[in-house]
Amino acid sequence: MTTARPLLGCIADDFTGATDLANMLVREGMRTVQTIGVPEAAPQDVDAIVVALKSRTVPAAEAVADSLAALRWLQQQGCRQFFFKYCSTFDSTAKGNIGPVTDALLQALGSDFTIACPVFPETGRTLYRGHLFIQDQLLNESGMQNHPLTPMTDANLVRVLQQQTPSKVGLIGYPVVSQGSEKIHAEIAALRRQGVRMAIVDALENQDLYAIGAACADLPLVTGGSGIALGLPANFVRAGLLQPQQGAKASELPSVEGWSVVLAGSASKATNAQVAAWMEKRPAFRLDPLALARGEAVVAQALAFAKQYLEQQPVLIYATTTPEQVKQVQAELGVERAGLLIEQALADIAAALQAGGVRRFVIAGGETSGAVVKALGVRALRIGAQIDPGVPATASIAADGSPALALALKSGNFGATDFFEKALRQLGETRL
């Protein structure tokens, strides 16, 4: 059976989060395509579409407008259920954008209730009594309190979300979740009667996510991190709309030939460790934002460095640094300018490397990934097999006959210490 129309329409608030979500859907047997923004043409022969936006840190009104445009397009494709995906660390600006976007999507769909569950146990994100943990630390003690764009200083997600929305926010606690989907469904009904419009949902393990997903089968809108998507495909299987055996072929990608590069803009703990591990064995070039601000030829220097090594081995070009150094740069340049300088430099470098024959890109950081993918002219991605939890291999879908690109788009906080090498091998690089 070929699905005539996609079943699940997803809206992600950044690029790495979109691939993270798509990875989960592929794992559960849904043929999935990720688009970069709202596309002009609809992908064919897919079960799920993930529209990747760059809306996490923009003004709330802009995030709402972009998300509603994505929703309208997904509705036109015939999707039966919709998913709003944000980061598993629930990070957003002080005024949103999780609450405002969720409110707008609920209103557009004529719905009165949805859940909010950013849990992702495979990467250590769990929720208990409404409090988000990263491994064994509360969110606000995990390093996320130092995030350069979206610092998270409160682990109580009921409180965080309530500050972003006029809707009443409730909690479905673990004592309910641990009893399975029927109890969760009953609690949803009870909260609705109390006027609750959004509910934070506890979860500790993948089995909780499957139960939550089953309880949400009749909700027009589900929101959360990519983990909650584990439980959604089975609803379509039970309804006779999806064949689970499709999962064996859902992750197939074309072979891509060409040189390889790693571009890192994230300042997260995980990416810092990955950069340090790479530099123990392989060449790397650091972008200095202060030098960029002074107008120095940093991009040209990076490209000259890459040209020196690329024929022999992959290289790393990075702006990753410690939170303390990030704050020093932001104090001198301003938060927005510091980020934009790095994003634009890495985007310019990526475009020039692509023109020079680089076809495999490993990109670390959500904002970095968004800027680089745009510069590469990528409009849609086929999602492949998982590299590390939350990060799949992907391949660009080129409508104009241009060469395909192999990409790994990594959230800053994701991936093992050896992620860069592991990703390059999975993308087809043999010179490691």
CSV table of C-alpha atoms in Angstrom, one decimal:
chain,number,residue,atom,x,y,z
A,1,MET,CA,0.0,0.0,0.0
A,2,THR,CA,1.3,3.4,-0.9
A,3,THR,CA,0.1,6.3,1.2
A,4,ALA,CA,-1.6,8.8,-1.1
A,5,ARG,CA,-1.2,11.6,1.4
A,6,PRO,CA,1.1,12.2,4.3
A,7,LEU,CA,-0.3,11.2,7.7
A,8,LEU,CA,1.7,13.4,10.1
A,9,GLY,CA,2.5,17.0,9.5
A,10,CYS,CA,5.3,18.5,11.7
A,11,ILE,CA,6.5,22.0,12.4
A,12,ALA,CA,10.0,22.3,14.0
A,13,ASP,CA,11.4,25.5,15.4
A,14,ASP,CA,15.0,24.9,14.2
A,15,PHE,CA,16.9,22.8,11.7
A,16,THR,CA,18.7,20.3,13.9
A,17,GLY,CA,15.5,19.7,15.9
A,18,ALA,CA,13.7,18.9,12.7
A,19,THR,CA,16.2,16.2,11.7
A,20,ASP,CA,16.1,14.9,15.3
A,21,LEU,CA,12.3,14.5,15.0
A,22,ALA,CA,12.5,13.0,11.5
A,23,ASN,CA,15.0,10.5,12.8
A,24,MET,CA,12.5,9.3,15.3
A,25,LEU,CA,9.7,8.9,12.8
A,26,VAL,CA,12.0,6.9,10.4
A,27,ARG,CA,13.0,4.6,13.3
A,28,GLU,CA,9.3,3.9,13.8
A,29,GLY,CA,8.8,3.1,10.1
A,30,MET,CA,7.5,6.3,8.6
A,31,ARG,CA,9.0,7.5,5.3
A,32,THR,CA,9.9,11.0,6.2
A,33,VAL,CA,11.1,14.1,4.3
A,34,GLN,CA,12.3,17.3,5.9
A,35,THR,CA,11.7,20.6,4.1
A,36,ILE,CA,13.7,23.8,4.8
A,37,GLY,CA,10.9,26.3,5.3
A,38,VAL,CA,7.6,26.0,3.6
A,39,PRO,CA,8.3,24.4,0.1
A,40,GLU,CA,6.7,25.2,-3.2
A,41,ALA,CA,6.2,21.6,-4.2
A,42,ALA,CA,5.0,18.7,-2.1
A,43,PRO,CA,7.2,15.7,-1.6
A,44,GLN,CA,5.9,12.5,-3.0
A,45,ASP,CA,5.4,9.0,-1.5
A,46,VAL,CA,6.0,10.0,2.1
A,47,ASP,CA,4.2,9.2,5.4
A,48,ALA,CA,5.4,12.3,7.4
A,49,ILE,CA,6.7,15.8,6.5
A,50,VAL,CA,8.7,17.9,8.8
A,51,VAL,CA,8.8,21.6,8.0
A,52,ALA,CA,12.0,23.1,9.5
A,53,LEU,CA,11.7,26.7,10.5
A,54,LYS,CA,14.2,29.1,12.2
A,55,SER,CA,11.7,30.3,14.7
A,56,ARG,CA,13.1,29.5,18.1
A,57,THR,CA,14.7,32.8,18.8
A,58,VAL,CA,12.9,35.3,16.6
A,59,PRO,CA,10.2,37.6,17.9
A,60,ALA,CA,7.1,35.8,19.0
A,61,ALA,CA,4.8,37.3,16.4
A,62,GLU,CA,7.2,36.2,13.6
A,63,ALA,CA,7.4,32.7,15.0
A,64,VAL,CA,3.6,32.5,15.1
A,65,ALA,CA,3.3,33.8,11.5
A,66,ASP,CA,5.9,31.3,10.2
A,67,SER,CA,4.3,28.4,12.1
A,68,LEU,CA,0.8,29.2,10.9
A,69,ALA,CA,2.1,29.3,7.3
A,70,ALA,CA,3.6,25.9,7.8
A,71,LEU,CA,0.4,24.6,9.3
A,72,ARG,CA,-1.7,25.8,6.4
A,73,TRP,CA,0.7,24.2,3.9
A,74,LEU,CA,0.6,20.9,5.8
A,75,GLN,CA,-3.2,21.0,5.9
A,76,GLN,CA,-3.2,21.4,2.2
A,77,GLN,CA,-1.2,18.2,1.8
A,78,GLY,CA,-3.9,16.3,3.7
A,79,CYS,CA,-2.1,15.6,7.0
A,80,ARG,CA,-4.3,14.0,9.6
A,81,GLN,CA,-2.4,15.1,12.7
A,82,PHE,CA,0.0,17.8,13.5
A,83,PHE,CA,3.1,18.0,15.7
A,84,PHE,CA,4.9,21.1,17.0
A,85,LYS,CA,8.5,20.2,17.8
A,86,TYR,CA,10.8,22.2,20.1
A,87,CYS,CA,14.0,21.4,21.9
A,88,SER,CA,14.2,18.7,24.5
A,89,THR,CA,15.7,21.3,26.8
A,90,PHE,CA,12.5,23.4,26.3
A,91,ASP,CA,14.6,26.5,25.6
A,92,SER,CA,13.0,29.6,24.2
A,93,THR,CA,13.1,33.3,24.7
A,94,ALA,CA,11.6,34.9,27.8
A,95,LYS,CA,8.4,35.7,26.0
A,96,GLY,CA,8.1,32.4,24.0
A,97,ASN,CA,8.0,31.1,21.6
A,98,ILE,CA,6.6,27.7,22.7
A,99,GLY,CA,3.5,29.2,24.4
A,100,PRO,CA,2.5,31.7,21.7
A,101,VAL,CA,3.0,29.2,18.8
A,102,THR,CA,1.1,26.5,20.6
A,103,ASP,CA,-1.8,28.9,21.3
A,104,ALA,CA,-1.9,29.9,17.7
A,105,LEU,CA,-1.8,26.4,16.3
A,106,LEU,CA,-4.6,25.3,18.7
A,107,GLN,CA,-6.8,28.1,17.6
A,108,ALA,CA,-6.1,27.5,13.9
A,109,LEU,CA,-7.0,23.8,14.4
A,110,GLY,CA,-10.1,24.5,16.4
A,111,SER,CA,-8.8,22.5,19.3
A,112,ASP,CA,-9.0,23.1,23.0
A,113,PHE,CA,-6.1,21.0,24.4
A,114,THR,CA,-2.6,19.7,23.7
A,115,ILE,CA,0.3,18.2,25.7
A,116,ALA,CA,3.8,19.5,26.1
A,117,CYS,CA,6.5,16.8,26.6
A,118,PRO,CA,10.1,17.6,25.7
A,119,VAL,CA,11.3,14.3,27.2
A,120,PHE,CA,14.1,12.3,25.3
A,121,PRO,CA,15.4,9.5,27.6
A,122,GLU,CA,18.1,8.4,25.2
A,123,THR,CA,19.9,11.8,25.6
A,124,GLY,CA,19.1,12.0,29.3
A,125,ARG,CA,16.1,14.4,29.1
A,126,THR,CA,13.4,13.3,31.6
A,127,LEU,CA,10.5,15.0,33.4
A,128,TYR,CA,9.3,14.3,36.9
A,129,ARG,CA,6.7,16.3,38.8
A,130,GLY,CA,7.0,18.9,36.0
A,131,HIS,CA,10.7,19.4,36.5
A,132,LEU,CA,13.1,18.8,33.5
A,133,PHE,CA,16.3,16.9,34.2
A,134,ILE,CA,19.4,16.7,31.9
A,135,GLN,CA,21.0,13.4,33.0
A,136,ASP,CA,21.1,13.8,36.8
A,137,GLN,CA,20.9,17.6,36.9
A,138,LEU,CA,18.0,20.0,36.9
A,139,LEU,CA,17.7,22.0,33.7
A,140,ASN,CA,18.9,25.2,35.3
A,141,GLU,CA,22.0,23.5,36.7
A,142,SER,CA,22.9,21.5,33.6
A,143,GLY,CA,24.8,24.2,31.7
A,144,MET,CA,21.7,25.4,29.9
A,145,GLN,CA,21.6,28.4,32.2
A,146,ASN,CA,24.6,29.6,30.3
A,147,HIS,CA,23.1,29.2,26.8
A,148,PRO,CA,24.1,32.3,24.8
A,149,LEU,CA,20.7,32.9,23.2
A,150,THR,CA,18.1,31.0,25.3
A,151,PRO,CA,19.4,30.6,28.9
A,152,MET,CA,17.1,28.4,31.0
A,153,THR,CA,17.1,29.3,34.6
A,154,ASP,CA,14.0,27.4,35.8
A,155,ALA,CA,13.5,23.6,35.6
A,156,ASN,CA,9.7,23.8,36.5
A,157,LEU,CA,8.2,23.6,33.0
A,158,VAL,CA,4.6,24.2,34.2
A,159,ARG,CA,5.9,27.6,35.5
A,160,VAL,CA,8.0,28.3,32.4
A,161,LEU,CA,5.1,27.6,30.0
A,162,GLN,CA,2.5,29.4,32.1
A,163,GLN,CA,4.6,32.6,31.8
A,164,GLN,CA,4.4,32.3,28.0
A,165,THR,CA,0.7,31.8,27.6
A,166,PRO,CA,-2.7,33.1,28.8
A,167,SER,CA,-4.0,29.5,28.6
A,168,LYS,CA,-4.2,27.5,31.7
A,169,VAL,CA,-1.3,25.1,32.0
A,170,GLY,CA,-1.6,21.8,33.9
A,171,LEU,CA,0.5,18.7,34.7
A,172,ILE,CA,0.0,15.0,34.0
A,173,GLY,CA,2.4,13.6,36.6
A,174,TYR,CA,4.3,10.4,36.6
A,175,PRO,CA,1.9,8.5,38.9
A,176,VAL,CA,-0.6,8.8,36.1
A,177,VAL,CA,1.8,8.2,33.2
A,178,SER,CA,3.2,5.1,34.8
A,179,GLN,CA,-0.2,3.4,34.6
A,180,GLY,CA,-0.4,3.6,30.8
A,181,SER,CA,-2.3,5.1,28.0
A,182,GLU,CA,-5.8,4.7,29.3
A,183,LYS,CA,-5.1,6.5,32.5
A,184,ILE,CA,-3.3,9.3,30.6
A,185,HIS,CA,-6.3,9.6,28.3
A,186,ALA,CA,-8.6,9.8,31.2
A,187,GLU,CA,-6.4,12.5,32.8
A,188,ILE,CA,-6.5,14.5,29.6
A,189,ALA,CA,-10.3,14.4,29.7
A,190,ALA,CA,-10.3,15.5,33.4
A,191,LEU,CA,-7.9,18.4,32.7
A,192,ARG,CA,-10.1,19.5,29.8
A,193,ARG,CA,-13.1,19.7,32.1
A,194,GLN,CA,-11.0,21.9,34.4
A,195,GLY,CA,-10.3,24.4,31.6
A,196,VAL,CA,-6.6,23.3,31.2
A,197,ARG,CA,-5.5,24.0,27.6
A,198,MET,CA,-1.9,22.7,27.8
A,199,ALA,CA,-0.4,20.0,30.0
A,200,ILE,CA,3.2,19.3,30.8
A,201,VAL,CA,3.6,15.5,30.8
A,202,ASP,CA,6.1,13.6,32.9
A,203,ALA,CA,8.1,10.7,31.4
A,204,LEU,CA,11.2,8.8,32.4
A,205,GLU,CA,11.6,6.0,29.8
A,206,ASN,CA,10.7,5.3,26.2
A,207,GLN,CA,7.8,3.1,27.3
A,208,ASP,CA,6.3,6.2,28.8
A,209,LEU,CA,6.5,8.0,25.5
A,210,TYR,CA,4.8,5.1,23.7
A,211,ALA,CA,2.0,5.3,26.2
A,212,ILE,CA,1.7,9.0,25.9
A,213,GLY,CA,1.6,8.8,22.1
A,214,ALA,CA,-1.2,6.2,22.3
A,215,ALA,CA,-3.2,8.5,24.6
A,216,CYS,CA,-2.8,11.4,22.1
A,217,ALA,CA,-4.2,9.5,19.0
A,218,ASP,CA,-7.3,11.8,18.9
A,219,LEU,CA,-5.6,15.1,19.5
A,220,PRO,CA,-5.3,17.3,16.4
A,221,LEU,CA,-2.1,18.8,17.8
A,222,VAL,CA,0.7,17.3,19.8
A,223,THR,CA,3.8,19.3,21.0
A,224,GLY,CA,7.1,18.3,22.5
A,225,GLY,CA,10.6,17.2,21.8
A,226,SER,CA,11.4,14.5,19.3
A,227,GLY,CA,11.1,11.7,21.9
A,228,ILE,CA,7.3,11.9,22.0
A,229,ALA,CA,7.2,11.2,18.3
A,230,LEU,CA,8.1,7.6,19.1
A,231,GLY,CA,4.5,6.9,20.2
A,232,LEU,CA,2.7,8.5,17.2
A,233,PRO,CA,3.4,6.2,14.2
A,234,ALA,CA,1.8,3.2,16.0
A,235,ASN,CA,-1.5,5.1,16.1
A,236,PHE,CA,-1.6,5.2,12.3
A,237,VAL,CA,-0.6,1.5,12.2
A,238,ARG,CA,-3.5,0.6,14.5
A,239,ALA,CA,-5.8,2.6,12.2
A,240,GLY,CA,-4.7,0.7,9.2
A,241,LEU,CA,-3.1,3.7,7.6
A,242,LEU,CA,0.5,2.8,7.8
A,243,GLN,CA,2.3,-0.5,7.1
A,244,PRO,CA,5.0,-1.1,9.8
A,245,GLN,CA,7.2,-3.2,7.4
A,246,GLN,CA,7.9,0.1,5.6
A,247,GLY,CA,10.5,0.8,8.3
A,248,ALA,CA,13.1,-1.5,6.7
A,249,LYS,CA,13.4,0.9,3.7
A,250,ALA,CA,12.4,4.1,5.4
A,251,SER,CA,16.1,5.1,6.1
A,252,GLU,CA,17.7,4.3,2.7
A,253,LEU,CA,19.8,7.2,1.3
A,254,PRO,CA,21.7,7.6,-2.0
A,255,SER,CA,25.5,7.4,-2.1
A,256,VAL,CA,27.2,10.8,-2.2
A,257,GLU,CA,30.8,11.3,-3.5
A,258,GLY,CA,33.0,14.3,-2.7
A,259,TRP,CA,35.2,15.9,0.0
A,260,SER,CA,34.1,16.3,3.7
A,261,VAL,CA,34.1,19.1,6.2
A,262,VAL,CA,32.9,19.7,9.8
A,263,LEU,CA,31.5,23.1,10.7
A,264,ALA,CA,30.8,23.8,14.4
A,265,GLY,CA,29.2,26.9,15.8
A,266,SER,CA,27.7,25.6,19.0
A,267,ALA,CA,29.2,26.5,22.4
A,268,SER,CA,27.5,23.6,24.2
A,269,LYS,CA,29.4,21.2,26.5
A,270,ALA,CA,28.9,18.3,24.1
A,271,THR,CA,30.3,20.2,21.0
A,272,ASN,CA,33.2,21.6,23.0
A,273,ALA,CA,34.2,18.0,23.9
A,274,GLN,CA,33.7,16.9,20.2
A,275,VAL,CA,35.9,19.7,19.0
A,276,ALA,CA,38.6,18.9,21.5
A,277,ALA,CA,38.5,15.2,20.5
A,278,TRP,CA,38.9,16.0,16.8
A,279,MET,CA,41.8,18.4,17.4
A,280,GLU,CA,43.8,15.6,19.1
A,281,LYS,CA,44.2,13.9,15.8
A,282,ARG,CA,43.0,16.1,12.9
A,283,PRO,CA,43.4,19.7,11.5
A,284,ALA,CA,41.1,22.4,12.7
A,285,PHE,CA,40.7,26.2,12.1
A,286,ARG,CA,39.1,28.5,14.7
A,287,LEU,CA,36.9,31.4,13.7
A,288,ASP,CA,37.5,34.5,15.9
A,289,PRO,CA,34.4,36.6,16.1
A,290,LEU,CA,36.3,39.7,17.2
A,291,ALA,CA,38.6,39.4,14.1
A,292,LEU,CA,35.4,39.1,12.0
A,293,ALA,CA,34.0,42.2,13.6
A,294,ARG,CA,37.3,44.1,12.8
A,295,GLY,CA,36.8,43.2,9.2
A,296,GLU,CA,39.8,40.8,8.9
A,297,ALA,CA,39.8,38.2,6.1
A,298,VAL,CA,38.9,35.3,8.4
A,299,VAL,CA,36.7,33.6,5.9
A,300,ALA,CA,39.5,33.7,3.2
A,301,GLN,CA,41.9,32.3,5.8
A,302,ALA,CA,39.6,29.4,6.7
A,303,LEU,CA,39.1,28.5,3.0
A,304,ALA,CA,42.9,28.6,2.4
A,305,PHE,CA,43.3,26.3,5.4
A,306,ALA,CA,40.7,23.9,4.1
A,307,LYS,CA,42.3,23.8,0.6
A,308,GLN,CA,45.6,22.8,2.2
A,309,TYR,CA,44.1,19.7,3.7
A,310,LEU,CA,40.9,18.6,2.0
A,311,GLU,CA,42.5,16.4,-0.7
A,312,GLN,CA,44.1,14.3,2.1
A,313,GLN,CA,41.5,14.3,4.9
A,314,PRO,CA,38.4,16.1,6.3
A,315,VAL,CA,38.9,19.3,8.2
A,316,LEU,CA,37.0,21.1,11.0
A,317,ILE,CA,36.2,24.8,11.0
A,318,TYR,CA,34.8,25.9,14.3
A,319,ALA,CA,33.7,28.9,16.4
A,320,THR,CA,33.0,26.7,19.5
A,321,THR,CA,34.4,28.1,22.7
A,322,THR,CA,33.7,28.1,26.4
A,323,PRO,CA,30.7,29.9,27.9
A,324,GLU,CA,33.0,32.4,29.6
A,325,GLN,CA,34.6,33.4,26.3
A,326,VAL,CA,31.2,33.6,24.7
A,327,LYS,CA,30.1,36.0,27.3
A,328,GLN,CA,33.2,38.1,26.8
A,329,VAL,CA,32.6,38.3,23.1
A,330,GLN,CA,28.9,39.1,23.6
A,331,ALA,CA,29.8,41.9,26.1
A,332,GLU,CA,31.9,43.5,23.4
A,333,LEU,CA,29.8,42.9,20.3
A,334,GLY,CA,26.3,42.3,21.6
A,335,VAL,CA,24.5,39.0,21.7
A,336,GLU,CA,22.8,39.3,18.4
A,337,ARG,CA,25.8,40.6,16.4
A,338,ALA,CA,28.1,38.0,17.9
A,339,GLY,CA,25.9,35.2,16.8
A,340,LEU,CA,25.2,36.6,13.3
A,341,LEU,CA,28.8,37.1,12.6
A,342,ILE,CA,29.6,33.5,13.2
A,343,GLU,CA,26.6,32.2,11.4
A,344,GLN,CA,27.3,34.3,8.3
A,345,ALA,CA,31.0,33.4,8.3
A,346,LEU,CA,30.2,29.6,8.4
A,347,ALA,CA,27.5,30.0,5.8
A,348,ASP,CA,29.9,31.8,3.4
A,349,ILE,CA,32.6,29.1,4.1
A,350,ALA,CA,30.1,26.3,3.4
A,351,ALA,CA,29.0,27.9,0.1
A,352,ALA,CA,32.5,28.3,-1.1
A,353,LEU,CA,33.5,24.8,-0.1
A,354,GLN,CA,30.5,23.4,-1.9
A,355,ALA,CA,31.6,25.2,-5.0
A,356,GLY,CA,35.0,23.7,-4.6
A,357,GLY,CA,33.8,20.1,-4.4
A,358,VAL,CA,32.8,19.4,-0.8
A,359,ARG,CA,29.7,17.2,-0.7
A,360,ARG,CA,29.6,15.9,2.9
A,361,PHE,CA,28.9,18.4,5.7
A,362,VAL,CA,28.7,17.7,9.4
A,363,ILE,CA,27.2,20.8,11.1
A,364,ALA,CA,27.1,21.4,14.9
A,365,GLY,CA,24.5,23.8,16.3
A,366,GLY,CA,20.9,24.6,15.5
A,367,GLU,CA,21.4,28.3,14.5
A,368,THR,CA,24.6,27.3,12.6
A,369,SER,CA,22.8,24.5,10.7
A,370,GLY,CA,20.0,26.8,9.7
A,371,ALA,CA,22.4,29.4,8.2
A,372,VAL,CA,24.6,26.8,6.5
A,373,VAL,CA,21.7,24.8,5.0
A,374,LYS,CA,20.3,28.0,3.5
A,375,ALA,CA,23.7,28.9,2.1
A,376,LEU,CA,24.0,25.5,0.5
A,377,GLY,CA,20.7,25.9,-1.3
A,378,VAL,CA,19.1,22.9,0.3
A,379,ARG,CA,15.3,22.9,0.3
A,380,ALA,CA,14.5,19.3,1.3
A,381,LEU,CA,16.2,16.4,3.0
A,382,ARG,CA,15.6,12.6,2.9
A,383,ILE,CA,16.2,11.2,6.4
A,384,GLY,CA,18.4,8.2,6.9
A,385,ALA,CA,19.6,6.0,9.7
A,386,GLN,CA,20.6,7.3,13.2
A,387,ILE,CA,24.2,8.3,13.8
A,388,ASP,CA,23.8,9.0,17.5
A,389,PRO,CA,20.5,9.5,19.5
A,390,GLY,CA,18.7,12.4,18.0
A,391,VAL,CA,20.9,12.8,14.9
A,392,PRO,CA,20.3,11.0,11.7
A,393,ALA,CA,22.3,11.0,8.4
A,394,THR,CA,20.4,12.9,5.7
A,395,ALA,CA,20.7,13.6,2.0
A,396,SER,CA,19.5,16.6,0.1
A,397,ILE,CA,16.7,16.3,-2.4
A,398,ALA,CA,17.7,18.3,-5.5
A,399,ALA,CA,14.9,19.3,-7.8
A,400,ASP,CA,17.2,20.9,-10.4
A,401,GLY,CA,19.5,18.0,-11.0
A,402,SER,CA,22.4,19.5,-8.9
A,403,PRO,CA,24.6,17.0,-7.0
A,404,ALA,CA,23.2,15.6,-3.8
A,405,LEU,CA,24.8,16.5,-0.5
A,406,ALA,CA,25.2,14.3,2.5
A,407,LEU,CA,24.5,16.1,5.8
A,408,ALA,CA,24.5,15.5,9.5
A,409,LEU,CA,22.8,18.4,11.4
A,410,LYS,CA,23.5,18.1,15.1
A,411,SER,CA,22.0,20.0,17.9
A,412,GLY,CA,24.8,21.5,20.0
A,413,ASN,CA,24.1,19.3,23.1
A,414,PHE,CA,23.8,16.0,21.2
A,415,GLY,CA,26.3,13.3,20.2
A,416,ALA,CA,29.1,11.3,21.7
A,417,THR,CA,32.6,12.7,22.0
A,418,ASP,CA,33.6,11.0,18.7
A,419,PHE,CA,30.5,12.1,16.9
A,420,PHE,CA,32.3,14.0,14.1
A,421,GLU,CA,34.3,11.0,12.9
A,422,LYS,CA,31.3,8.7,13.4
A,423,ALA,CA,29.1,11.0,11.4
A,424,LEU,CA,31.5,11.3,8.5
A,425,ARG,CA,31.9,7.6,8.2
A,426,GLN,CA,28.2,7.1,8.0
A,427,LEU,CA,27.9,9.8,5.4
A,428,GLY,CA,30.4,7.8,3.3
A,429,GLU,CA,33.8,9.3,4.2
A,430,THR,CA,36.5,6.5,4.0
A,431,ARG,CA,39.7,8.5,4.8
A,432,LEU,CA,39.4,8.4,8.6
